[in-house]
PDB file of C-alpha atoms in Angstrom:
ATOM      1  CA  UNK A1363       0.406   9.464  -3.946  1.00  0.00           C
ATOM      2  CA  UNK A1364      -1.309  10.993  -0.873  1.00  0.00           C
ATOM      3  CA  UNK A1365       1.530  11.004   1.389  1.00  0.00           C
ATOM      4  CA  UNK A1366       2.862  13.211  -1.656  1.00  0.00           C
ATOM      5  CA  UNK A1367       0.197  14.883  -2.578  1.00  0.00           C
ATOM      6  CA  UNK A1368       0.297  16.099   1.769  1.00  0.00           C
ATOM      7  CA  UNK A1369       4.244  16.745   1.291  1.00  0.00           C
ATOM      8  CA  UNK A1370       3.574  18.917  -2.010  1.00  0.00           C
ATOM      9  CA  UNK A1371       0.091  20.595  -0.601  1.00  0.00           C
ATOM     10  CA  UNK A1372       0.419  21.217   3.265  1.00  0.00           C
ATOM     11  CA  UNK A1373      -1.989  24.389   3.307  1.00  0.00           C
ATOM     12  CA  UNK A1374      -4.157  22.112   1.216  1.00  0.00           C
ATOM     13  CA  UNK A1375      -4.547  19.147   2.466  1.00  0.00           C
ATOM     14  CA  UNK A1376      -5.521  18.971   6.108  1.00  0.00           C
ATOM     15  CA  UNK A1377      -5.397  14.489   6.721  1.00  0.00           C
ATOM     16  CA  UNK A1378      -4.109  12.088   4.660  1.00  0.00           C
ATOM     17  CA  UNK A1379      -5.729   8.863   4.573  1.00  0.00           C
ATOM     18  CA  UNK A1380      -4.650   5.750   3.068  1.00  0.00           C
ATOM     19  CA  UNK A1381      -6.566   2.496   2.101  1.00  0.00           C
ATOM     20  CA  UNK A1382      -4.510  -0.749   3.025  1.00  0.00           C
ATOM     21  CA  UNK A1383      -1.108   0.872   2.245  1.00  0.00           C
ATOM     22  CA  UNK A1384       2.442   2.399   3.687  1.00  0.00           C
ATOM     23  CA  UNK A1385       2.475  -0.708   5.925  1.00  0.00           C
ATOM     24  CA  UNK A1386       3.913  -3.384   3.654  1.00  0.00           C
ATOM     25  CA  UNK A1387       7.922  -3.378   5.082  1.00  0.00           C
ATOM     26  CA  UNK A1388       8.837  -5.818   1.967  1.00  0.00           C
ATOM     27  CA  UNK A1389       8.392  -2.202   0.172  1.00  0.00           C
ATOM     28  CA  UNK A1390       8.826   0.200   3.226  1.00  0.00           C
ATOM     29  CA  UNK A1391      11.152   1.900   4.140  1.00  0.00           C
ATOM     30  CA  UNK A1392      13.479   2.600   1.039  1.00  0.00           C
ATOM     31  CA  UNK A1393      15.825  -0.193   0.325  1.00  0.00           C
ATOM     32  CA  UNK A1394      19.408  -0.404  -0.460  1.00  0.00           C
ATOM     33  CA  UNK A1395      20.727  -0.930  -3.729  1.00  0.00           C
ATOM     34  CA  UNK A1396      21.103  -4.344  -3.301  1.00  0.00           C
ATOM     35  CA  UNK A1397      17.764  -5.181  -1.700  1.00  0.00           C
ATOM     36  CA  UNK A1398      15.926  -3.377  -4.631  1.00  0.00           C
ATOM     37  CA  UNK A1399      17.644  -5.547  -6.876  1.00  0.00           C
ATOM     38  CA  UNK A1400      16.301  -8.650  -5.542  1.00  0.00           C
ATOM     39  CA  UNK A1401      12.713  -7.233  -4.945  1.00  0.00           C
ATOM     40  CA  UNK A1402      12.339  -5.926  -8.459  1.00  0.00           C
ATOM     41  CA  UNK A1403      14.151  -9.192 -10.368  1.00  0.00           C
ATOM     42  CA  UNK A1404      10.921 -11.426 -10.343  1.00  0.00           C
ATOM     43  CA  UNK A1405       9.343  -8.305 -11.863  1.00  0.00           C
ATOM     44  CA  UNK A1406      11.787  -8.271 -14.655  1.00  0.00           C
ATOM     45  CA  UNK A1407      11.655 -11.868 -15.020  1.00  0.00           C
ATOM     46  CA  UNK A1408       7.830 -12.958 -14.822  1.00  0.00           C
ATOM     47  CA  UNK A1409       6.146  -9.758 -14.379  1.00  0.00           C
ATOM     48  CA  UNK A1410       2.815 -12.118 -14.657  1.00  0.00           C
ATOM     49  CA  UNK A1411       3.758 -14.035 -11.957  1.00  0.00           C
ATOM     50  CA  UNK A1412       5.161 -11.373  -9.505  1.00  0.00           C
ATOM     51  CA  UNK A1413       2.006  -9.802 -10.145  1.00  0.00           C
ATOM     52  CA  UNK A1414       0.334 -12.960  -9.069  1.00  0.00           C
ATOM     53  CA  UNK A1415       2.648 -12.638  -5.694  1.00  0.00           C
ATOM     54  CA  UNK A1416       1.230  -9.220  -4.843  1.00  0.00           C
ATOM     55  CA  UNK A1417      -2.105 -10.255  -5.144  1.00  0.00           C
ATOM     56  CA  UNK A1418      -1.461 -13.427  -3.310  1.00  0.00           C
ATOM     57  CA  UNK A1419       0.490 -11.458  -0.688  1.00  0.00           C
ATOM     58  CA  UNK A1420      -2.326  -8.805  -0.195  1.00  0.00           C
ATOM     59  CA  UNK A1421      -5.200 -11.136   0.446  1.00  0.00           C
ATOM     60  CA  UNK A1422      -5.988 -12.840   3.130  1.00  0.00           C
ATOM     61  CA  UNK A1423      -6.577 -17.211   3.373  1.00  0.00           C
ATOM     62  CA  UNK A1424      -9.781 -17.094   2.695  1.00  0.00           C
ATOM     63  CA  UNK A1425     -10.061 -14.748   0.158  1.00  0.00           C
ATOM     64  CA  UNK A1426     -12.528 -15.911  -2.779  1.00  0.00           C
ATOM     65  CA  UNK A1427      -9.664 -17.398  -5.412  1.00  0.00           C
ATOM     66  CA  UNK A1428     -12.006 -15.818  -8.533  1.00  0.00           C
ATOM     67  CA  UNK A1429     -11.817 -12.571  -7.113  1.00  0.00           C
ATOM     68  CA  UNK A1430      -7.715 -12.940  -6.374  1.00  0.00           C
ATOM     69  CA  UNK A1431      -8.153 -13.826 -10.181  1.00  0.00           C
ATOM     70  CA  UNK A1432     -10.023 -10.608 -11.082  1.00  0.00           C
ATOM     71  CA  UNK A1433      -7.534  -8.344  -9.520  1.00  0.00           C
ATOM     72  CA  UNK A1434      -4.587 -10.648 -10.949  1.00  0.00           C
ATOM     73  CA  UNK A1435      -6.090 -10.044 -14.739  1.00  0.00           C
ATOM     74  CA  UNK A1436      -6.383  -5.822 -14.226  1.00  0.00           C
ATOM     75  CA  UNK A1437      -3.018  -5.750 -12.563  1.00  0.00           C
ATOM     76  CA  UNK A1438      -1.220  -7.925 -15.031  1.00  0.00           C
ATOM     77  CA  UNK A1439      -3.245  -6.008 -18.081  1.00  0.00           C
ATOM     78  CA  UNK A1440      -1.214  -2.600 -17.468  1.00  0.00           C
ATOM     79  CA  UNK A1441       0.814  -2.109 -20.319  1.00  0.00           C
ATOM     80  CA  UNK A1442       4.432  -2.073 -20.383  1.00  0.00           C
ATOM     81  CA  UNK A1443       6.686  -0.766 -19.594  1.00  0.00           C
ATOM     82  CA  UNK A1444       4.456   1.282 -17.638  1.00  0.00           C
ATOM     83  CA  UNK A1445       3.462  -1.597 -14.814  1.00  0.00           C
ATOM     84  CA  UNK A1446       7.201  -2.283 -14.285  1.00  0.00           C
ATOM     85  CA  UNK A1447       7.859   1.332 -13.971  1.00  0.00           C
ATOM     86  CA  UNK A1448       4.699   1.809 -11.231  1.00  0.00           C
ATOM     87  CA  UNK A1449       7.059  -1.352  -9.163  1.00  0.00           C
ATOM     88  CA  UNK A1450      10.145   0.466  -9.717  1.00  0.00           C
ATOM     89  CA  UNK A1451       8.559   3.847  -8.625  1.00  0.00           C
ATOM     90  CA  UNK A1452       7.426   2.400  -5.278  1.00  0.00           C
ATOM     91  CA  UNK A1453      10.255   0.559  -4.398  1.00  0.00           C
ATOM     92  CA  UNK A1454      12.431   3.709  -4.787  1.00  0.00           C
ATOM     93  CA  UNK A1455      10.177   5.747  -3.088  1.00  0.00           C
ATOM     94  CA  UNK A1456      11.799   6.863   0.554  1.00  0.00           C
ATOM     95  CA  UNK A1457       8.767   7.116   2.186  1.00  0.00           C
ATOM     96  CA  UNK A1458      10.449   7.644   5.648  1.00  0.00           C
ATOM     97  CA  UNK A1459      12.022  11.064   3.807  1.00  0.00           C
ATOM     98  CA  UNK A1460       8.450  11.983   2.963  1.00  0.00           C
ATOM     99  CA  UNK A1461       6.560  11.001   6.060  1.00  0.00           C
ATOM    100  CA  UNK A1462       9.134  13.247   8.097  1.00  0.00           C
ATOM    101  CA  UNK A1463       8.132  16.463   5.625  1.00  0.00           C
ATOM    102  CA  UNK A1464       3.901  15.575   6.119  1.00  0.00           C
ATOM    103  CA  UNK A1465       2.635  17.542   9.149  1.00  0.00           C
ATOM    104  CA  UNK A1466      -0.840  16.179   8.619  1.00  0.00           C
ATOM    105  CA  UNK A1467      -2.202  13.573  10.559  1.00  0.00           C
ATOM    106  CA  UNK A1468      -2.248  10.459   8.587  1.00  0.00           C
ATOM    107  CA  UNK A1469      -5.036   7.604   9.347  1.00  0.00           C
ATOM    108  CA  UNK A1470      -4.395   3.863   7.459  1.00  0.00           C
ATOM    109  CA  UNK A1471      -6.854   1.424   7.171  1.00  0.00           C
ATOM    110  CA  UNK A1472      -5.388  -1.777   7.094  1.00  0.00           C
ATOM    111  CA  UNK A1473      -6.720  -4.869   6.717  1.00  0.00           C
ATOM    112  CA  UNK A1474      -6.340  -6.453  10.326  1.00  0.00           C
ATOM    113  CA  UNK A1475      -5.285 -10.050   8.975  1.00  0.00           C
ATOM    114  CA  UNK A1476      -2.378  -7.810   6.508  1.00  0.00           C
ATOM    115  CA  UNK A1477      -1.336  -5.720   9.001  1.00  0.00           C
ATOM    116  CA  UNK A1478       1.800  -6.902  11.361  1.00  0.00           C
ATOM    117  CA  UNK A1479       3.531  -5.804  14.398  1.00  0.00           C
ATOM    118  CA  UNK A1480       6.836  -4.836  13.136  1.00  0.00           C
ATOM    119  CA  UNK A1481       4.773  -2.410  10.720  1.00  0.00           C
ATOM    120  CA  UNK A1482       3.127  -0.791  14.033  1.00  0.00           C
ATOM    121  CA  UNK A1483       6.448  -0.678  15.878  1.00  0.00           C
ATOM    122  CA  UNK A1484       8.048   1.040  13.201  1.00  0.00           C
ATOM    123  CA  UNK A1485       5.471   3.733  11.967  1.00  0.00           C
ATOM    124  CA  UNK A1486       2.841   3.806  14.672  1.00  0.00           C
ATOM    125  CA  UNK A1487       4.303   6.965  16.227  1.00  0.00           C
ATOM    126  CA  UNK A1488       3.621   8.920  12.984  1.00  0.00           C
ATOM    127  CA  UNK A1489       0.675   6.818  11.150  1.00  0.00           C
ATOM    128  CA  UNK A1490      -2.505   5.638  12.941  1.00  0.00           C
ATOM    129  CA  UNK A1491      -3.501   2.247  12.026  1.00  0.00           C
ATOM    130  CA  UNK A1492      -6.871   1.555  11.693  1.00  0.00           C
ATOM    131  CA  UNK A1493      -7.105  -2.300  11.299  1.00  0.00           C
ATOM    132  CA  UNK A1494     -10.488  -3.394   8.838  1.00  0.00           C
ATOM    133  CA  UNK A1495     -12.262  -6.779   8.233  1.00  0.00           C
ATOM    134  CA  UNK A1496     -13.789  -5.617   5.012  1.00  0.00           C
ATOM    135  CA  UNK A1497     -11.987  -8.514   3.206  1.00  0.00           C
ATOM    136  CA  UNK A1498      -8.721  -8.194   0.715  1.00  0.00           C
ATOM    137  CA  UNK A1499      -6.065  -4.978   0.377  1.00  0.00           C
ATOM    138  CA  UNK A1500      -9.049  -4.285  -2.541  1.00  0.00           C
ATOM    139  CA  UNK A1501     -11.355  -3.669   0.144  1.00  0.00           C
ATOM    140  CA  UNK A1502     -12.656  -0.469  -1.389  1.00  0.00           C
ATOM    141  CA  UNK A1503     -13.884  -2.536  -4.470  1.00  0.00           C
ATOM    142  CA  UNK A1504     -15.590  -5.518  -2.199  1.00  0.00           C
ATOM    143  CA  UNK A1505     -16.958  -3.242   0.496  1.00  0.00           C
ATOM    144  CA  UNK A1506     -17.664   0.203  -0.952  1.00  0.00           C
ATOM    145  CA  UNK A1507     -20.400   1.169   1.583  1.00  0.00           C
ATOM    146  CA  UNK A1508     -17.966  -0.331   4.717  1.00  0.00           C
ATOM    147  CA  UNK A1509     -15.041   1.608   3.459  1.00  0.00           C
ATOM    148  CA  UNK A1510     -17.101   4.878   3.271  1.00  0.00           C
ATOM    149  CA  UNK A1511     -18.031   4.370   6.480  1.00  0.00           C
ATOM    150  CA  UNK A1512     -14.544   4.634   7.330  1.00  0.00           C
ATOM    151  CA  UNK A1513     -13.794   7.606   5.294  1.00  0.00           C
ATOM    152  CA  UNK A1514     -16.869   9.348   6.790  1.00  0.00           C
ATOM    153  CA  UNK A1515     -16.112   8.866  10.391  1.00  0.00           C
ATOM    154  CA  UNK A1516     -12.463   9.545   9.892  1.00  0.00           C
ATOM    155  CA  UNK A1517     -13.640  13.255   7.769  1.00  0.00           C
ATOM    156  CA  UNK A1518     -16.601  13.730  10.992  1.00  0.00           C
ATOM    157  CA  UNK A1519     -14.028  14.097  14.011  1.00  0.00           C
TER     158      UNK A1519
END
């Protein structure tokens, strides 16, 4: 939504800033036909447990299991068809497309443990990667005062 919202609103919006996303390649870049086919069949399947592989996937080891629990029961509690269509949305976003229409500079905190390699060698030319230790990709909701820290010195320079 921000990269978007930067795309739709560039005398508007001067950064764009994103918390623990746009770095996950099993979304990113857009996917052919065939590969969005196989990432949105568990979805169609066992919504529930795909769910349950997000959350897994977006936490680190050590993450408490009660709290991967927590964000499992609000995620899985969307009503449907609207969660599906949220997956489907995403996974036919081409964010490449959009990312080459932003002119604003675009910061990411990512949590360091999340955060991989190929990710940097494919967008680290056009997004800077800020990698966090403020826990899981819900980092905003276990370390409010850390992440607007981040926001704040990010907005200062």
């Amino acid at each position: 939504v921000a990269v978007e919202v930067g795309r739709l609103l560039p005398d508007t919006v001067t950064h764009v800033i994103a918390l623990d996303a746009l770095h996950y390649l099993a979304l990113f870049p857009a996917q052919d036909e065939q590969q969005t086919k196989a990432i949105l069949q568990p979805f169609h399947e066992d919504f529930g447990a795909a769910v349950r592989g997000l959350v897994e996937g977006g936490s680190p080891e050590d993450t408490d299991p009660a709290l991967k629990d927590a964000y499992f029961e609000k995620m899985v509690a969307v009503r449907q068809p609207a969660g599906l269509r949220s997956i489907e949305g995403l996974v036919h976003w081409d964010m490449d497309a959009a990312l080459r229409e932003v002119k604003q500079p675009i910061t990411v905190f990512a949590v360091r443990r999340i955060l991989t390699q190929e990710a940097i060698e494919r967008y680290g030319d056009r997004l800077r990667f800020v990698p966090v230790d403020l826990g899981s990709h819900h980092f905003p909701v276990e370390s409010p005062e850390g992440t607007a820290k981040l926001l704040v010195d990010v907005l200062s320079a």
